[in-house]
Coordinates of C-alpha atoms in Angstrom, one line a residue:
M1 CA -94.6 31.2 24.0
I2 CA -93.4 33.5 26.4
V3 CA -91.8 35.7 23.4
R4 CA -95.0 35.9 21.6
R5 CA -96.4 36.9 24.8
A6 CA -93.9 39.8 25.4
L7 CA -95.0 41.1 21.9
K8 CA -98.6 40.8 22.2
H9 CA -99.1 42.0 25.6
A10 CA -96.2 45.0 25.7
H11 CA -96.4 45.6 30.0
V12 CA -92.8 44.1 32.1
V13 CA -91.7 44.1 35.4
A14 CA -87.8 44.0 36.1
G15 CA -86.9 40.1 36.0
G16 CA -83.7 38.9 38.1
G17 CA -86.2 38.5 40.9
A18 CA -86.8 42.1 41.7
I19 CA -90.8 41.7 40.9
D20 CA -90.7 38.7 43.5
M21 CA -88.2 40.7 46.0
E22 CA -91.0 43.7 46.0
L23 CA -94.0 41.3 46.5
S24 CA -92.5 39.7 49.5
R25 CA -91.6 43.1 51.2
A26 CA -95.0 44.2 50.3
L27 CA -96.6 41.2 52.1
R28 CA -94.5 41.1 54.9
D29 CA -95.4 45.1 55.3
H30 CA -98.8 44.0 55.3
A31 CA -98.6 41.2 57.0
R32 CA -97.4 43.4 60.2
S33 CA -100.5 45.2 60.5
I34 CA -102.7 41.9 61.5
P35 CA -103.1 40.1 64.1
G36 CA -102.8 36.1 65.0
K37 CA -102.5 33.4 62.7
A38 CA -103.2 35.1 59.1
Q39 CA -100.0 37.0 60.1
L40 CA -98.1 33.5 60.0
F41 CA -99.9 32.9 56.9
I42 CA -98.7 35.6 54.5
N43 CA -95.2 35.8 56.3
A44 CA -94.8 32.3 55.3
Y45 CA -96.3 33.0 51.3
A46 CA -93.4 36.4 51.5
K47 CA -91.2 33.5 52.2
A48 CA -92.0 31.3 49.4
L49 CA -91.7 34.4 47.2
E50 CA -87.9 34.6 48.0
A51 CA -87.2 31.5 46.2
I52 CA -87.0 32.9 43.1
P53 CA -83.9 35.0 43.6
R54 CA -82.5 32.3 46.1
Q55 CA -82.5 30.0 43.0
L56 CA -80.8 32.5 40.8
C57 CA -78.3 32.7 43.3
D58 CA -77.9 29.2 43.3
N59 CA -77.6 28.2 39.7
A60 CA -75.0 31.1 39.1
G61 CA -73.1 30.1 41.9
F62 CA -73.6 33.0 44.4
D63 CA -73.8 33.2 48.0
A64 CA -77.7 33.2 48.0
T65 CA -78.0 34.5 51.7
D66 CA -75.6 37.3 51.1
V67 CA -77.3 38.7 48.0
L68 CA -80.6 37.9 49.2
N69 CA -80.2 40.5 52.1
K70 CA -78.6 43.1 49.9
L71 CA -82.1 42.8 48.2
R72 CA -83.9 43.1 51.3
Q73 CA -82.0 46.2 52.4
K74 CA -82.7 48.3 48.5
H75 CA -86.5 47.1 48.4
A76 CA -86.7 48.2 52.0
L77 CA -85.6 51.7 51.2
A78 CA -88.2 54.5 52.7
D79 CA -88.5 56.2 48.8
G80 CA -89.0 53.1 47.3
S81 CA -85.8 53.5 44.5
G82 CA -84.8 49.9 45.3
K83 CA -88.3 47.9 44.3
F84 CA -86.6 47.3 40.5
Y85 CA -83.0 45.6 42.0
G86 CA -82.8 42.3 41.5
V87 CA -79.9 39.4 41.0
D88 CA -76.6 40.9 39.0
V89 CA -75.6 37.0 37.9
N90 CA -72.3 38.7 35.9
T91 CA -71.0 40.0 39.5
G92 CA -72.6 38.5 42.3
G93 CA -74.1 41.3 43.8
V94 CA -77.4 43.5 43.0
V95 CA -78.4 45.5 40.3
N96 CA -81.3 47.4 39.2
T97 CA -82.6 45.5 36.6
F98 CA -84.9 47.2 34.8
D99 CA -82.0 49.9 34.2
A100 CA -80.0 46.6 33.2
F101 CA -82.9 45.7 30.5
V102 CA -83.6 42.5 32.5
W103 CA -87.5 42.4 32.1
E104 CA -89.9 39.7 32.3
P105 CA -93.5 40.0 30.7
A106 CA -96.0 41.0 33.1
L107 CA -98.2 38.5 32.0
V108 CA -96.0 35.9 32.8
K109 CA -95.5 36.8 35.9
L110 CA -98.9 37.1 36.8
N111 CA -100.0 34.3 35.7
A112 CA -96.7 32.1 37.2
V113 CA -98.0 33.7 41.1
Q114 CA -101.7 33.0 39.9
S115 CA -100.9 28.9 39.1
A116 CA -98.2 28.6 42.4
T117 CA -100.9 29.7 44.7
E118 CA -103.9 27.9 43.2
A119 CA -101.4 25.1 43.5
A120 CA -100.4 25.2 47.3
C121 CA -104.5 25.7 47.7
L122 CA -105.2 22.6 46.2
I123 CA -102.4 20.9 48.6
L124 CA -103.6 22.3 51.4
S125 CA -107.2 21.3 50.4
V126 CA -106.2 18.0 49.7
D127 CA -104.5 17.9 53.1
E128 CA -107.8 18.2 55.1
T129 CA -109.6 15.9 52.8
V130 CA -107.3 12.9 53.4
K131 CA -107.5 13.8 57.3
N132 CA -110.8 11.7 58.7
P133 CA -112.0 12.7 61.6
R134 CA -113.4 8.9 62.2
S135 CA -110.3 7.4 62.0
E136 CA -109.0 9.5 65.0
A137 CA -111.6 8.7 66.9
P138 CA -111.0 6.0 70.0
D139 CA -112.9 3.3 68.4
A140 CA -110.9 3.7 65.0
S141 CA -110.3 -0.3 65.0
A142 CA -113.7 -1.2 65.0
M143 CA -114.1 0.5 61.4
G144 CA -111.9 -2.1 59.2
G145 CA -112.0 -5.0 61.5
G146 CA -108.8 -4.5 63.3
R147 CA -105.3 -5.7 61.0
G148 CA -106.5 -3.4 57.8
G149 CA -109.4 -5.7 57.5
G150 CA -111.8 -3.0 55.6
M151 CA -109.1 -2.7 52.8
R152 CA -109.7 -5.9 51.2
G153 CA -108.7 -6.1 47.7
R154 CA -106.9 -2.9 47.8
G155 CA -103.3 -3.0 47.7
R156 CA -100.3 -5.2 47.6
G157 CA -101.5 -8.2 46.0
R158 CA -104.2 -10.4 46.7
G159 CA -103.0 -11.8 50.5
M160 CA -103.0 -15.0 52.0
M161 CA -106.2 -15.8 53.7
R162 CA -106.3 -16.6 57.1
R163 CA -108.0 -19.6 58.9

């Protein structure tokens, strides 16, 4: 499936976590210009993007912290010459993955980022749905009659009748 898309759409991006680190760097730079809580959310998303190169390091048996620090240094270069640097699983360092022919189809990476973002948003929306303001009220025990009376017929078996 990935090979078919790569042949159909000829656009590629640098692999080995290079595009993820570059997106993370760009988001962290953008977050510095935003005041308030939004900055924290953007930084958390940027940190989550670094999970791909971290997992590549872990799978190859390398020290992920050391490699990610090297990647951050390369991607922070002012002239932009480090934007194609990713994890080198052969040596345990970093390499220009575009020159090393480690590529990913751009369409696959775009779909992966979009799907992950949508999944995170869905989880957050479910979390908001589960919160019920009436159950957090001081008289919340009156809603179900206490001792779980409002949940009869749901849960672990039939239960015992109380007299």
